[in-house]
Coordinates of C-alpha atoms in Angstrom, one line a residue:
X25 CA 5.3 24.4 41.4
X26 CA 6.7 21.9 44.0
X27 CA 3.4 20.0 43.7
X28 CA 3.7 19.3 40.0
X29 CA 5.3 16.2 38.4
X30 CA 5.6 15.7 34.6
X31 CA 6.5 12.2 33.5
X32 CA 6.1 9.9 30.5
X33 CA 5.9 6.1 30.2
X34 CA 8.5 4.5 27.8
X35 CA 8.8 0.8 26.8
X36 CA 9.2 -1.6 23.9
X37 CA 6.0 -2.6 21.9
X38 CA 3.4 -4.6 24.0
X39 CA 5.1 -4.2 27.3
X40 CA 1.9 -2.7 28.8
X41 CA 2.4 1.1 28.7
X42 CA -1.2 2.0 27.9
X43 CA -2.7 -0.5 30.3
X44 CA -0.5 0.9 33.1
X45 CA -1.7 4.4 32.1
X46 CA -5.3 3.1 32.6
X47 CA -4.5 1.9 36.1
X48 CA -2.9 5.1 37.1
X49 CA -5.9 7.1 35.9
X50 CA -8.2 4.7 37.8
X51 CA -6.2 4.9 41.1
X52 CA -6.1 8.7 41.0
X53 CA -9.9 8.7 40.3
X54 CA -9.3 10.8 37.1
X55 CA -11.7 8.8 35.0
X56 CA -13.9 5.7 35.1
X57 CA -12.0 3.1 33.0
X58 CA -14.7 1.3 31.0
X59 CA -12.6 -0.4 28.4
X60 CA -8.9 -1.1 27.8
X61 CA -6.5 1.6 26.6
X62 CA -8.6 4.7 27.3
X63 CA -6.0 7.1 26.0
X64 CA -5.7 5.4 22.5
X65 CA -8.7 7.2 21.0
X66 CA -8.0 6.7 17.3
X67 CA -9.9 3.8 15.6
X68 CA -6.7 2.6 14.0
X69 CA -5.0 2.3 17.4
X70 CA -7.9 0.3 18.8
X71 CA -8.0 -2.1 15.8
X72 CA -4.2 -2.7 15.7
X73 CA -3.7 -2.6 19.5
X74 CA -0.8 -0.2 19.1
X75 CA -0.2 3.4 20.3
X76 CA 0.4 5.8 17.4
X77 CA 0.1 9.2 19.1
X78 CA 1.5 10.3 22.4
X79 CA -1.4 11.2 24.8
X80 CA -1.1 13.8 27.6
X81 CA -3.5 13.8 30.6
X82 CA -3.5 15.4 34.0
X83 CA -4.2 13.5 37.3
X84 CA -4.5 14.6 40.9
X85 CA -3.0 12.5 43.6
X86 CA -3.3 12.8 47.4
X87 CA -0.1 11.9 49.2
X88 CA 0.7 12.6 52.9
X89 CA -2.1 15.1 53.2
X90 CA -1.1 17.1 50.1
X91 CA -2.5 17.2 46.6
X92 CA 0.0 16.7 43.7
X93 CA -0.7 17.4 40.0
X94 CA 0.7 14.6 37.8
X95 CA 1.0 15.2 34.1
X96 CA 1.3 11.9 32.4
X97 CA 2.2 11.3 28.7
X98 CA 1.7 7.8 27.3
X99 CA 4.1 7.2 24.4
X100 CA 4.2 4.7 21.4
X101 CA 6.6 1.8 21.5
X102 CA 7.2 1.1 17.8
X103 CA 10.5 2.2 16.3
X104 CA 8.6 4.1 13.5
X105 CA 7.1 6.5 16.1
X106 CA 10.2 7.2 18.1
X107 CA 9.9 10.9 17.2
X108 CA 6.7 11.0 19.2
X109 CA 8.6 9.7 22.2
X110 CA 11.4 12.2 21.8
X111 CA 8.9 15.1 21.8
X112 CA 7.1 13.7 24.9
X113 CA 10.5 13.3 26.7
X114 CA 11.2 17.0 26.0
X115 CA 8.1 17.9 28.0
X116 CA 8.9 15.8 31.1
X117 CA 11.3 15.6 34.1
X118 CA 11.0 11.9 34.7
X119 CA 10.1 8.6 33.0
X120 CA 8.7 5.3 34.0
X121 CA 10.7 2.6 32.2
X122 CA 8.4 -0.4 31.8
X123 CA 9.9 -3.8 31.1
X124 CA 7.8 -7.0 30.5
X125 CA 8.7 -9.6 33.2
X126 CA 8.3 -12.4 30.7
X127 CA 10.2 -10.9 27.8
X128 CA 12.9 -8.8 29.5
X129 CA 14.8 -5.9 28.0
X130 CA 14.4 -5.4 24.2
X131 CA 15.7 -3.2 21.5
X132 CA 13.2 -0.3 21.8
X133 CA 13.6 -0.4 25.6
X134 CA 17.3 0.5 25.3
X135 CA 16.8 3.1 22.6
X136 CA 14.0 4.9 24.4
X137 CA 16.1 4.8 27.6
X138 CA 19.1 6.4 26.0
X139 CA 16.8 9.2 24.7
X140 CA 15.5 9.8 28.2
X141 CA 19.0 9.8 29.8
X142 CA 20.2 12.3 27.2
X143 CA 17.5 14.6 28.4
X144 CA 18.5 14.1 32.1
X145 CA 15.2 12.5 33.1
X146 CA 14.9 10.7 36.4
X147 CA 14.2 7.0 35.5
X148 CA 11.9 4.8 37.6
X149 CA 12.2 1.1 36.5
X150 CA 8.9 -0.8 36.6
X151 CA 8.7 -4.5 35.9
X152 CA 5.3 -5.2 34.5
X153 CA 3.2 -8.4 34.1
X154 CA 4.6 -10.0 37.3
X155 CA 1.3 -11.9 37.7
X156 CA 1.9 -14.0 34.5
X157 CA 2.9 -17.6 34.8
X158 CA 5.8 -17.1 32.3
X159 CA 7.3 -14.2 34.3
X160 CA 11.0 -14.4 35.2
X161 CA 11.3 -11.6 37.8
X162 CA 14.8 -12.4 39.1
X163 CA 16.4 -12.7 35.6
X164 CA 14.7 -9.6 34.3
X165 CA 15.7 -7.6 37.4
X166 CA 19.4 -8.6 36.7
X167 CA 18.9 -7.3 33.1
X168 CA 17.5 -4.0 34.4
X169 CA 20.4 -3.6 36.9
X170 CA 22.9 -4.2 34.1
X171 CA 21.2 -1.6 31.9
X172 CA 20.6 1.1 34.5
X173 CA 23.1 0.4 37.3
X174 CA 20.3 0.9 39.8
X175 CA 19.7 -0.9 43.1
X176 CA 17.5 -4.0 43.2
X177 CA 15.2 -2.2 45.7
X178 CA 14.5 0.6 43.3
X179 CA 12.8 -1.7 40.8
X180 CA 9.0 -1.7 41.3
X181 CA 7.3 -5.1 40.6
X182 CA 3.9 -4.4 39.2
X183 CA 1.0 -5.8 37.1
X184 CA -1.0 -3.3 35.2
X185 CA -3.8 -5.8 34.7
X186 CA -4.4 -6.6 38.4
X187 CA -3.3 -3.3 39.8
X188 CA -0.5 -4.7 41.8
X189 CA 2.3 -2.2 42.6
X190 CA 0.4 0.8 41.2
X191 CA 0.3 2.6 44.6
X192 CA 4.1 2.2 44.9
X193 CA 4.5 3.6 41.4
X194 CA 2.5 6.7 42.3
X195 CA 4.5 7.2 45.5
X196 CA 7.8 6.8 43.6
X197 CA 6.6 9.4 41.0
X198 CA 6.0 12.0 43.8
X199 CA 9.2 11.1 45.8
X200 CA 11.8 10.4 43.0
X201 CA 10.8 12.6 40.1
X202 CA 12.0 16.3 40.6
X203 CA 9.5 19.1 40.4
X204 CA 9.9 21.3 37.3
X205 CA 12.3 24.1 37.6
X206 CA 11.4 27.6 36.3
X207 CA 10.6 31.1 37.3
X208 CA 6.9 32.0 37.3
X209 CA 7.8 35.7 37.2
X210 CA 10.2 35.6 34.3
X211 CA 9.0 36.4 30.7
X212 CA 6.8 33.6 29.3
X213 CA 8.6 30.7 27.6
X214 CA 6.5 27.7 26.6
X215 CA 7.5 24.8 24.4
X216 CA 5.0 23.4 21.9
X217 CA 5.3 19.6 21.9
X218 CA 2.2 18.6 19.9
X219 CA -0.8 20.0 18.0
X220 CA -4.1 18.9 16.7
X221 CA -6.6 20.2 14.1
X222 CA -10.1 20.8 15.2
X223 CA -12.6 21.7 12.4
X224 CA -14.5 24.1 14.7
X225 CA -11.8 25.7 16.8
X226 CA -8.9 25.7 14.4
X227 CA -5.5 24.5 15.5
X228 CA -4.9 23.6 19.1
X229 CA -1.3 23.6 20.3
X230 CA -0.1 21.6 23.4
X231 CA 2.7 23.2 25.4
X232 CA 4.8 22.9 28.5
X233 CA 5.5 26.2 30.3
X234 CA 9.3 26.5 31.2
X235 CA 9.2 30.0 32.6
X236 CA 6.6 32.7 33.3
X237 CA 2.8 32.3 33.2
X238 CA -0.1 32.8 30.8
X239 CA -3.6 34.1 31.2
X240 CA -6.8 33.8 29.1
X241 CA -6.9 36.8 26.7
X242 CA -3.1 37.4 26.7
X243 CA -1.5 38.6 23.5
X244 CA 1.1 35.9 22.6
X245 CA 3.5 35.3 19.7
X246 CA 5.2 32.2 18.3
X247 CA 8.9 32.7 18.4
X248 CA 10.0 31.1 15.1
X249 CA 7.2 32.2 12.8
X250 CA 6.8 35.7 14.6
X251 CA 3.0 35.5 14.2
X252 CA 0.9 37.1 17.0
X253 CA -2.4 35.8 18.4
X254 CA -4.9 36.2 21.3
X255 CA -5.0 33.3 23.8
X256 CA -8.8 32.8 23.4
X257 CA -8.8 29.7 25.7
X258 CA -6.1 28.0 27.7
X259 CA -6.4 25.0 29.9
X260 CA -5.2 21.6 31.0
X261 CA -5.7 18.2 29.3
X262 CA -7.9 15.6 31.0
X263 CA -10.0 13.3 28.9
X264 CA -11.5 16.5 27.5
X265 CA -10.1 20.1 27.4
X266 CA -10.6 21.8 30.8
X267 CA -10.4 25.6 30.5
X268 CA -8.4 27.5 33.2
X269 CA -7.8 31.3 33.7
X270 CA -4.1 31.1 34.3
X271 CA -1.3 28.6 33.9
X272 CA 2.2 29.1 35.4
X273 CA 5.7 27.6 35.0
X274 CA 5.9 23.8 35.1
X275 CA 2.4 23.1 33.8
X276 CA 1.4 21.2 30.7
X277 CA -1.7 22.6 28.9
X278 CA -3.2 23.7 25.6
X279 CA -3.9 27.0 23.8
X280 CA -6.7 27.8 21.3
X281 CA -6.3 31.0 19.4
X282 CA -8.2 30.4 16.2
X283 CA -5.2 29.6 14.0
X284 CA -6.4 28.6 10.6
X285 CA -3.2 27.8 8.6
X286 CA -1.3 24.8 9.5
X287 CA 2.1 26.1 8.5
X288 CA 2.0 28.7 11.3
X289 CA 2.3 26.1 14.1
X290 CA 5.6 24.2 14.3
X291 CA 6.3 21.5 16.9
X292 CA 9.3 22.6 18.9
X293 CA 8.5 26.3 18.6
X294 CA 8.4 28.7 21.7
X295 CA 5.3 30.7 22.8
X296 CA 6.0 34.1 24.5
X297 CA 4.2 37.3 25.3
X298 CA 4.0 40.1 22.7
X299 CA 4.7 43.0 25.2
X300 CA 7.3 41.1 27.3
X301 CA 9.0 38.6 25.1
X302 CA 11.7 36.1 26.2
X303 CA 15.2 36.8 24.8
X304 CA 15.7 33.4 23.1
X305 CA 13.8 30.3 22.0
X306 CA 14.0 27.0 23.9
X307 CA 16.9 25.1 22.4
X308 CA 17.7 21.4 22.0
X309 CA 14.6 20.3 20.2
X310 CA 15.6 18.3 17.1
X311 CA 13.7 18.0 13.8
X312 CA 12.7 14.5 12.7
X313 CA 14.7 12.9 9.9
X314 CA 12.6 11.0 7.3
X315 CA 14.1 7.6 6.5
X316 CA 11.8 6.4 3.7
X317 CA 10.5 8.4 0.8
X318 CA 7.6 7.6 -1.4
X319 CA 5.4 9.4 -4.0
X320 CA 1.8 9.9 -2.9
X321 CA -0.6 10.6 -5.8
X322 CA -4.3 11.2 -5.9
X323 CA -6.2 8.6 -8.0
X324 CA -8.2 11.4 -9.7
X325 CA -5.9 14.3 -10.9
X326 CA -8.3 17.0 -9.9
X327 CA -8.0 16.0 -6.2
X328 CA -4.5 17.3 -6.0
X329 CA -5.4 20.4 -3.9
X330 CA -7.6 18.4 -1.6
X331 CA -4.6 16.0 -1.0
X332 CA -2.4 19.0 -0.2
X333 CA -4.9 20.3 2.4
X334 CA -5.3 16.8 3.9
X335 CA -1.5 16.3 4.2
X336 CA -1.1 19.7 5.9
X337 CA -3.8 18.8 8.5
X338 CA -2.3 15.4 9.1
X339 CA 1.2 17.0 9.5
X340 CA -0.1 19.0 12.5
X341 CA -1.0 15.8 14.3
X342 CA 2.0 13.9 13.1
X343 CA 5.1 16.2 13.0
X344 CA 7.4 13.5 11.6
X345 CA 5.6 13.5 8.2
X346 CA 7.2 15.8 5.6
X347 CA 6.1 16.4 2.0
X348 CA 6.8 18.4 -1.1
X349 CA 5.1 18.6 -4.5
X350 CA 6.5 16.5 -7.5
X351 CA 5.2 15.3 -10.8
X352 CA 5.6 12.1 -12.8
X353 CA 4.9 11.4 -16.5
X354 CA 2.9 8.4 -15.6
X355 CA 0.9 9.4 -12.5
X356 CA 0.5 13.2 -12.9
X357 CA 0.9 15.6 -10.0
X358 CA 1.4 14.4 -6.4
X359 CA 3.7 14.7 -3.4
X360 CA 7.0 13.3 -2.4
X361 CA 6.5 12.3 1.3
X362 CA 9.1 11.5 3.9
X363 CA 8.2 8.8 6.5
X364 CA 10.1 7.4 9.5
X365 CA 9.5 3.8 8.3
X366 CA 7.2 1.4 6.5
X367 CA 4.6 1.1 9.3
X368 CA 4.5 4.9 9.5
X369 CA 3.9 5.1 5.7
X370 CA 1.1 2.5 6.0
X371 CA -0.6 4.4 8.9
X372 CA -0.4 7.7 7.0
X373 CA -2.0 6.1 4.0
X374 CA -4.7 4.6 6.2
X375 CA -5.4 7.9 8.1
X376 CA -5.7 9.8 4.8
X377 CA -8.3 7.3 3.7
X378 CA -10.3 7.3 7.0
X379 CA -10.0 10.9 8.3
X380 CA -9.9 12.8 5.0
X381 CA -11.6 10.4 2.6
X382 CA -8.6 10.6 0.2
X383 CA -7.7 7.5 -1.9
X384 CA -4.1 7.6 -3.0
X385 CA -1.6 5.6 -4.9
X386 CA 1.8 5.2 -3.3
X387 CA 4.9 4.5 -5.4
X388 CA 7.8 2.2 -4.4
X389 CA 9.5 3.4 -1.1
X390 CA 13.1 4.5 -1.5
X391 CA 15.7 6.5 0.3
X392 CA 17.7 9.7 -0.3
X393 CA 21.0 9.4 -2.2
X394 CA 23.9 11.9 -2.5
X395 CA 25.2 12.1 -6.1
X396 CA 28.6 13.8 -6.6
X397 CA 29.6 15.1 -10.0
X398 CA 33.2 15.4 -11.4
X399 CA 33.6 18.9 -9.9
X400 CA 32.8 17.6 -6.4
X401 CA 29.3 19.2 -6.1
X402 CA 26.7 17.1 -4.2
X403 CA 23.0 16.8 -5.3
X404 CA 20.3 15.1 -3.2
X405 CA 18.4 12.6 -5.2
X406 CA 15.1 11.1 -4.0
X407 CA 13.9 9.9 -7.3
X408 CA 15.7 8.0 -10.1
X409 CA 14.4 10.6 -12.7
X410 CA 16.3 13.3 -10.9
X411 CA 19.7 11.6 -11.6
X412 CA 22.2 13.5 -13.7
X413 CA 23.7 11.9 -16.8
X414 CA 26.0 8.9 -16.1
X415 CA 29.0 10.6 -17.8
X416 CA 28.8 13.5 -15.3
X417 CA 28.7 11.4 -12.1
X418 CA 31.9 10.8 -10.1
X419 CA 30.3 8.6 -7.3
X420 CA 27.1 8.0 -5.5
X421 CA 26.7 7.7 -1.7
X422 CA 23.8 6.0 0.1
X423 CA 22.6 6.2 3.7
X424 CA 23.7 3.6 6.2
X425 CA 22.2 2.7 9.6
X426 CA 23.5 1.2 12.8
X427 CA 21.1 -1.6 13.5
X428 CA 20.8 -3.5 16.8
X429 CA 18.9 -6.8 16.8
X430 CA 18.2 -8.6 20.1
X431 CA 17.3 -12.3 19.7
X432 CA 17.7 -15.7 21.3
X433 CA 20.7 -17.8 20.3
X434 CA 18.8 -20.3 18.2
X435 CA 18.0 -17.6 15.5
X436 CA 21.5 -16.1 15.2
X437 CA 22.3 -18.1 12.0
X438 CA 19.2 -17.2 9.9
X439 CA 19.4 -13.5 11.1
X440 CA 23.0 -13.2 10.1
X441 CA 22.3 -14.7 6.7
X442 CA 19.4 -12.3 6.2
X443 CA 21.6 -9.3 7.1
X444 CA 24.5 -10.4 5.0
X445 CA 22.2 -10.9 2.0
X446 CA 21.1 -7.3 2.4
X447 CA 24.8 -6.2 2.1
X448 CA 25.2 -5.8 5.9
X449 CA 28.4 -5.9 7.9
X450 CA 28.5 -7.5 11.3
X451 CA 30.1 -5.0 13.8
X452 CA 29.9 -7.1 17.0
X453 CA 27.7 -9.4 19.0
X454 CA 27.4 -9.6 22.8
X455 CA 25.5 -11.8 25.2
X456 CA 23.0 -9.9 27.4
X457 CA 21.9 -12.6 29.8
X458 CA 21.0 -16.2 29.6
X459 CA 20.6 -17.2 25.9
X460 CA 19.9 -13.7 24.6
X461 CA 22.3 -11.9 22.2
X462 CA 22.5 -8.4 20.8
X463 CA 23.9 -8.2 17.2
X464 CA 25.1 -4.9 15.8
X465 CA 25.1 -4.5 12.0
X466 CA 25.9 -1.7 9.6
X467 CA 23.2 -1.9 6.8
X468 CA 22.3 0.2 3.8
X469 CA 19.0 1.8 4.5
X470 CA 17.8 1.2 0.9
X471 CA 17.9 -2.6 1.5
X472 CA 15.8 -2.6 4.6
X473 CA 13.0 -0.2 3.6
X474 CA 10.8 -2.7 1.8
X475 CA 10.6 -6.1 3.5
X476 CA 13.4 -6.5 5.9
X477 CA 11.4 -6.1 9.1
X478 CA 8.7 -8.6 8.0
X479 CA 11.4 -11.2 7.0
X480 CA 13.2 -10.7 10.3
X481 CA 10.0 -11.3 12.3
X482 CA 9.1 -14.4 10.3
X483 CA 12.5 -16.1 10.5
X484 CA 12.8 -15.4 14.3
X485 CA 9.1 -16.4 14.9
X486 CA 8.5 -12.9 16.2
X487 CA 11.2 -13.0 18.9
X488 CA 13.8 -10.7 17.4
X489 CA 13.5 -7.0 18.2
X490 CA 15.0 -4.4 15.9
X491 CA 16.1 -0.8 16.4
X492 CA 18.2 1.5 14.2
X493 CA 19.8 4.9 14.0
X494 CA 21.2 6.7 10.9
X495 CA 25.0 6.8 10.8
X496 CA 25.7 8.9 7.7
X497 CA 26.5 8.2 4.0
X498 CA 28.9 5.8 2.4
X499 CA 30.0 5.5 -1.3
X500 CA 28.3 2.6 -3.0
X501 CA 28.1 1.1 -6.5
X502 CA 24.6 2.2 -7.4
X503 CA 23.2 2.4 -10.9
X504 CA 20.0 3.6 -12.5
X505 CA 18.0 0.8 -14.1
X506 CA 15.7 2.0 -16.9
X507 CA 12.8 0.2 -18.5
X508 CA 12.3 0.9 -22.2
X509 CA 9.1 0.1 -24.2
X510 CA 9.9 0.1 -27.9
X511 CA 13.0 2.1 -27.1
X512 CA 11.2 4.8 -25.1
X513 CA 12.1 5.0 -21.3
X514 CA 9.2 5.0 -18.9
X515 CA 10.2 7.3 -16.0
X516 CA 7.9 5.9 -13.3
X517 CA 9.4 2.4 -13.7
X518 CA 13.1 3.4 -13.4
X519 CA 14.8 2.5 -10.1
X520 CA 18.2 3.0 -8.4
X521 CA 19.7 -0.3 -7.4
X522 CA 23.0 -1.9 -6.4
X523 CA 25.1 -3.4 -9.3
X524 CA 24.9 -6.9 -7.9
X525 CA 21.1 -6.9 -7.9
X526 CA 20.6 -5.1 -11.2
X527 CA 20.5 -8.0 -13.7
X528 CA 18.2 -10.1 -11.6
X529 CA 15.8 -7.1 -10.9
X530 CA 15.8 -6.1 -14.6
X531 CA 14.9 -9.6 -15.8
X532 CA 12.1 -10.0 -13.2
X533 CA 10.6 -6.6 -14.2
X534 CA 10.6 -7.5 -17.9
X535 CA 8.9 -10.8 -17.2
X536 CA 6.3 -9.1 -15.0
X537 CA 5.5 -6.4 -17.5
X538 CA 5.1 -9.0 -20.3
X539 CA 2.2 -10.5 -18.3
X540 CA 0.6 -7.1 -17.6
X541 CA 0.8 -5.1 -20.8
X542 CA -2.0 -6.0 -23.3
X543 CA -1.1 -7.2 -26.8
X544 CA -1.2 -4.6 -29.6
X545 CA -1.3 -4.8 -33.5
X546 CA 2.6 -4.6 -33.5
X547 CA 5.5 -6.2 -31.6
X548 CA 6.3 -4.5 -28.2
X549 CA 9.9 -4.8 -27.0
X550 CA 10.3 -4.5 -23.2
X551 CA 14.0 -3.9 -22.3
X552 CA 15.9 -3.3 -19.1
X553 CA 18.9 -1.0 -19.6
X554 CA 21.8 0.3 -17.6
X555 CA 22.8 3.5 -19.5
X556 CA 23.0 2.3 -23.1
X557 CA 23.6 -1.3 -22.3
X558 CA 20.5 -3.6 -22.6
X559 CA 20.6 -6.3 -19.9
X560 CA 17.2 -8.1 -20.4
X561 CA 14.5 -8.3 -23.0
X562 CA 11.0 -9.7 -23.5
X563 CA 8.8 -9.3 -26.5
X564 CA 5.0 -9.1 -26.6
X565 CA 4.0 -10.7 -29.9
X566 CA 1.7 -8.7 -32.2
X567 CA -1.9 -9.7 -32.9
X568 CA -2.1 -10.8 -36.5
X569 CA -4.9 -11.3 -39.0
X570 CA -4.6 -14.4 -41.2
X571 CA -4.3 -12.5 -44.6
X572 CA -3.6 -15.6 -46.7
X573 CA -6.8 -17.4 -45.6
X574 CA -8.4 -16.5 -48.9
X575 CA -5.6 -18.0 -51.1
X576 CA -6.7 -21.6 -51.6
X577 CA -4.0 -22.7 -54.1
X578 CA -2.2 -21.1 -57.0
X579 CA 1.3 -19.8 -57.0
X580 CA 3.3 -19.2 -53.7
X581 CA 4.2 -15.7 -54.9
X582 CA 0.6 -14.5 -54.3
X583 CA 0.8 -15.5 -50.6
X584 CA 4.2 -13.9 -50.3
X585 CA 2.9 -10.6 -51.8
X586 CA 0.1 -10.4 -49.2
X587 CA 2.5 -11.2 -46.4
X588 CA 5.0 -8.5 -47.5
X589 CA 2.1 -6.0 -47.8
X590 CA 1.0 -6.8 -44.2
X591 CA 4.7 -6.5 -42.9
X592 CA 5.0 -3.0 -44.3
X593 CA 1.7 -2.0 -42.6
X594 CA 2.9 -3.4 -39.3
X595 CA 6.2 -1.5 -39.6
X596 CA 4.4 1.8 -40.3
X597 CA 2.0 1.1 -37.4
X598 CA 4.9 0.6 -35.0
X599 CA 6.4 4.0 -36.0
X600 CA 3.3 5.9 -35.0
X601 CA 1.8 3.6 -32.4
X602 CA 2.5 4.2 -28.7
X603 CA 2.1 1.8 -25.7
X604 CA -0.1 2.7 -22.8
X605 CA 1.1 1.1 -19.5
X606 CA -1.9 0.1 -17.3
X607 CA -2.0 1.4 -13.7
X608 CA -1.8 -2.1 -12.3
X609 CA 1.6 -2.6 -14.0
X610 CA 3.1 0.2 -11.9
X611 CA 1.7 -1.3 -8.7
X612 CA 2.7 -4.8 -9.6
X613 CA 6.4 -3.8 -10.0
X614 CA 6.4 -2.5 -6.5
X615 CA 5.3 -5.9 -5.2
X616 CA 7.9 -7.9 -7.1
X617 CA 9.2 -9.5 -3.8

């Protein structure tokens, strides 16, 4: 065990984690690096140049005449995939904290660092991209020292592109990161930190052994589900699966046991032996909390079961996705899915399309509200149609977040304006170094889920970095805005919104629907209402036939008689006619901004 080192690489987006991982693999002669980012194997990751999944791989390194086994986990940098990072950290004893020498410490750097410190990991600071002309090594070193309180000599200057400093990093991993602690003779205790679905082998679970050892063919059981399996194949992760006969404490590996149903494998579960089980599961592994909810519906109603199967398989590979069935009058049967953010939602939609060939419609993203009635009972509401009657509600609470935004001084004004427009409160601001400021805001989550991040990037020319944590619920003046067509409410178009935004939103929705709903033989009234109070109205005029064309003279009473007759017919038609809302009207309302 003293020759094993488990570590992960954490950093902000684009600070060079995956490129550094490539260099480490090359130096330890694990693989031949033929193209950039060898560990990012999903097409989506290659196209967008981002890491979406954590990737585990084992390397061997010769140091002072001894062979060390290094288990590396490369992690994503985007705030929407921070749950991937937290799981990787749970399987490690140390972390490389990579900071870009030209950009310095940014929001995600700090948030990932705190996550690692909470798990008592040994931190090795690495300053990457030191070969660039725009690098500011002295200044960035000061920032790292402020952040970590380490010595200047502990910071490794490196460049993942040229390979400078990689040897030093490998030596530091062996010398500074502690070997895993654990008892190879104790009952088996292994933590599942990830899983993938393979259409031939069933579900493959990745685990880290804390205590005990496991052999091929052992009878094992999963602690939380209580299900028992045979360990058909165990092994370690290189670029491919490498089977082994036994794995003991401190190792990271995989297990294949022909599991077919995805609900039986839960990330954070503990694997133990059937005949000699451990007494308790591994604690301290937190569930992910979805931030943004949206309805996902199949385009064809009969694809509902296929969509369920696809979501279950996707959930294995992406444990932060949660879903439950729901139905809507307009869109039929579908699922209410919970995501960690908008990028996560976009990636899930894209993966459903590519990996499972499922085309879906996604409704407007919203958040979870707590509605309290007059008796003090609380109900969770994800969807405006689930709101109780207005007369029964005492108050509504909405989720708030603590946001930290790091930016340069010239963008403070526009960023403050943006946050205050979104009903934010400035908590404090502090200068980090030079002309860089960290702003702390309390913001309602419902205001930032749609377009906040895009706006922030555009007003700061891409310089501001943004990170957030949920900080509980607060009472808020929220109301349900209904859209009525000829007096009938349309459930799929109703939204929960703040009182101040209601009138403006209602008016814009009515105008948009007027453009999209086709004209009928009778007048259609489009109204926006709060409770029984109408706040906006548009009318789609009826299509009329010119009934008096054949009257070419004579008394006016003949014309009036025909017009009255037509009016009665239109009135009768309006009573029995109903309005079909086209699909594009639902989608256009989502894109009002």
